[in-house]
């Protein structure tokens, strides 16, 4: 039996990449972890979300790095072969992509630095 999993994500757009007819949008979300010393440590999680169709057009033309967004969608597990090894991954496929807080205009877009997710 297959159960479709969903996600809800609030975060800031870091980078937008076009891949064919889709967009891969990197979104940074923050969370806190309580350390052994009892203090809270702020951390960042990097999420890549795939956006399709009209929403992809809207994101590419109207959104900029730094915008705070709410994204909801489905999780899809897949696997592929790389260097003779099977790699398993979970893709986040957006159903809704909404603006919460606008950072600037498309003309004000500044290049953003993308940090590797594995660094955290």
GROMACS .gro file of C-alpha atoms in nm:
model
  120
    1UNK     CA    1   0.000   0.000   0.000
    2UNK     CA    2   0.134   0.344  -0.096
    3UNK     CA    3   0.072   0.642   0.129
    4UNK     CA    4   0.144   0.983  -0.014
    5UNK     CA    5   0.326   1.208   0.231
    6UNK     CA    6   0.292   1.583   0.229
    7UNK     CA    7   0.492   1.877   0.359
    8UNK     CA    8   0.443   2.237   0.468
    9UNK     CA    9   0.744   2.468   0.467
   10UNK     CA   10   0.791   2.832   0.568
   11UNK     CA   11   1.124   2.987   0.478
   12UNK     CA   12   1.320   3.238   0.272
   13UNK     CA   13   1.408   3.187  -0.093
   14UNK     CA   14   1.784   3.146  -0.133
   15UNK     CA   15   1.824   3.056  -0.499
   16UNK     CA   16   1.602   2.981  -0.800
   17UNK     CA   17   1.731   2.745  -1.073
   18UNK     CA   18   1.552   2.656  -1.397
   19UNK     CA   19   1.578   2.288  -1.489
   20UNK     CA   20   1.395   2.229  -1.817
   21UNK     CA   21   1.033   2.335  -1.767
   22UNK     CA   22   1.055   2.322  -1.388
   23UNK     CA   23   1.219   2.531  -1.119
   24UNK     CA   24   1.432   2.407  -0.832
   25UNK     CA   25   1.392   2.660  -0.553
   26UNK     CA   26   1.630   2.647  -0.256
   27UNK     CA   27   1.455   2.762   0.061
   28UNK     CA   28   1.620   2.821   0.398
   29UNK     CA   29   1.416   2.751   0.709
   30UNK     CA   30   1.530   2.807   1.067
   31UNK     CA   31   1.477   2.591   1.372
   32UNK     CA   32   1.615   2.579   1.726
   33UNK     CA   33   1.780   2.294   1.916
   34UNK     CA   34   1.838   2.290   2.291
   35UNK     CA   35   2.199   2.199   2.367
   36UNK     CA   36   2.341   2.001   2.659
   37UNK     CA   37   2.415   2.333   2.831
   38UNK     CA   38   2.046   2.425   2.821
   39UNK     CA   39   2.093   2.705   2.569
   40UNK     CA   40   1.900   2.723   2.243
   41UNK     CA   41   2.103   2.705   1.923
   42UNK     CA   42   1.955   2.849   1.601
   43UNK     CA   43   2.013   2.632   1.293
   44UNK     CA   44   1.928   2.651   0.924
   45UNK     CA   45   1.787   2.369   0.715
   46UNK     CA   46   1.822   2.393   0.336
   47UNK     CA   47   1.527   2.259   0.135
   48UNK     CA   48   1.501   2.216  -0.241
   49UNK     CA   49   1.147   2.235  -0.378
   50UNK     CA   50   1.045   2.156  -0.738
   51UNK     CA   51   0.785   2.393  -0.884
   52UNK     CA   52   0.588   2.326  -1.206
   53UNK     CA   53   0.364   2.503  -1.455
   54UNK     CA   54   0.205   2.843  -1.388
   55UNK     CA   55   0.347   2.852  -1.037
   56UNK     CA   56   0.698   2.811  -1.179
   57UNK     CA   57   0.636   3.109  -1.411
   58UNK     CA   58   0.509   3.317  -1.116
   59UNK     CA   59   0.805   3.225  -0.896
   60UNK     CA   60   1.060   3.291  -1.170
   61UNK     CA   61   0.917   3.631  -1.270
   62UNK     CA   62   0.782   3.769  -0.941
   63UNK     CA   63   0.988   3.622  -0.654
   64UNK     CA   64   1.339   3.712  -0.541
   65UNK     CA   65   1.594   3.582  -0.295
   66UNK     CA   66   1.499   3.678   0.057
   67UNK     CA   67   1.121   3.658   0.007
   68UNK     CA   68   0.949   3.470   0.290
   69UNK     CA   69   0.722   3.201   0.142
   70UNK     CA   70   0.486   2.923   0.241
   71UNK     CA   71   0.512   2.610   0.028
   72UNK     CA   72   0.290   2.302   0.052
   73UNK     CA   73   0.311   1.988  -0.152
   74UNK     CA   74   0.389   1.619  -0.173
   75UNK     CA   75   0.699   1.415  -0.100
   76UNK     CA   76   0.808   1.170  -0.367
   77UNK     CA   77   1.071   0.902  -0.308
   78UNK     CA   78   1.289   0.795  -0.601
   79UNK     CA   79   1.617   0.622  -0.671
   80UNK     CA   80   1.881   0.640  -0.942
   81UNK     CA   81   2.220   0.489  -1.021
   82UNK     CA   82   2.536   0.695  -0.975
   83UNK     CA   83   2.886   0.549  -1.011
   84UNK     CA   84   2.746   0.197  -0.975
   85UNK     CA   85   2.564   0.278  -0.651
   86UNK     CA   86   2.192   0.320  -0.596
   87UNK     CA   87   2.111   0.664  -0.457
   88UNK     CA   88   1.781   0.719  -0.275
   89UNK     CA   89   1.628   1.065  -0.247
   90UNK     CA   90   1.304   1.235  -0.152
   91UNK     CA   91   1.179   1.519  -0.374
   92UNK     CA   92   0.955   1.800  -0.251
   93UNK     CA   93   0.696   1.877  -0.522
   94UNK     CA   94   0.509   2.205  -0.468
   95UNK     CA   95   0.130   2.217  -0.496
   96UNK     CA   96   0.099   2.571  -0.356
   97UNK     CA   97   0.366   2.841  -0.336
   98UNK     CA   98   0.254   3.158  -0.155
   99UNK     CA   99   0.425   3.485  -0.066
  100UNK     CA  100   0.421   3.580   0.303
  101UNK     CA  101   0.664   3.878   0.309
  102UNK     CA  102   0.807   4.048   0.002
  103UNK     CA  103   1.177   4.143   0.025
  104UNK     CA  104   1.221   4.360  -0.283
  105UNK     CA  105   1.150   4.379  -0.653
  106UNK     CA  106   1.284   4.165  -0.934
  107UNK     CA  107   1.508   4.458  -1.041
  108UNK     CA  108   1.662   4.471  -0.692
  109UNK     CA  109   1.766   4.105  -0.703
  110UNK     CA  110   2.114   4.052  -0.570
  111UNK     CA  111   2.318   3.739  -0.633
  112UNK     CA  112   2.286   3.502  -0.340
  113UNK     CA  113   2.532   3.256  -0.206
  114UNK     CA  114   2.401   2.901  -0.174
  115UNK     CA  115   2.548   2.699   0.109
  116UNK     CA  116   2.575   2.326   0.076
  117UNK     CA  117   2.301   2.143   0.270
  118UNK     CA  118   2.548   1.881   0.384
  119UNK     CA  119   2.744   2.143   0.578
  120UNK     CA  120   2.482   2.145   0.853
   0.00000   0.00000   0.00000
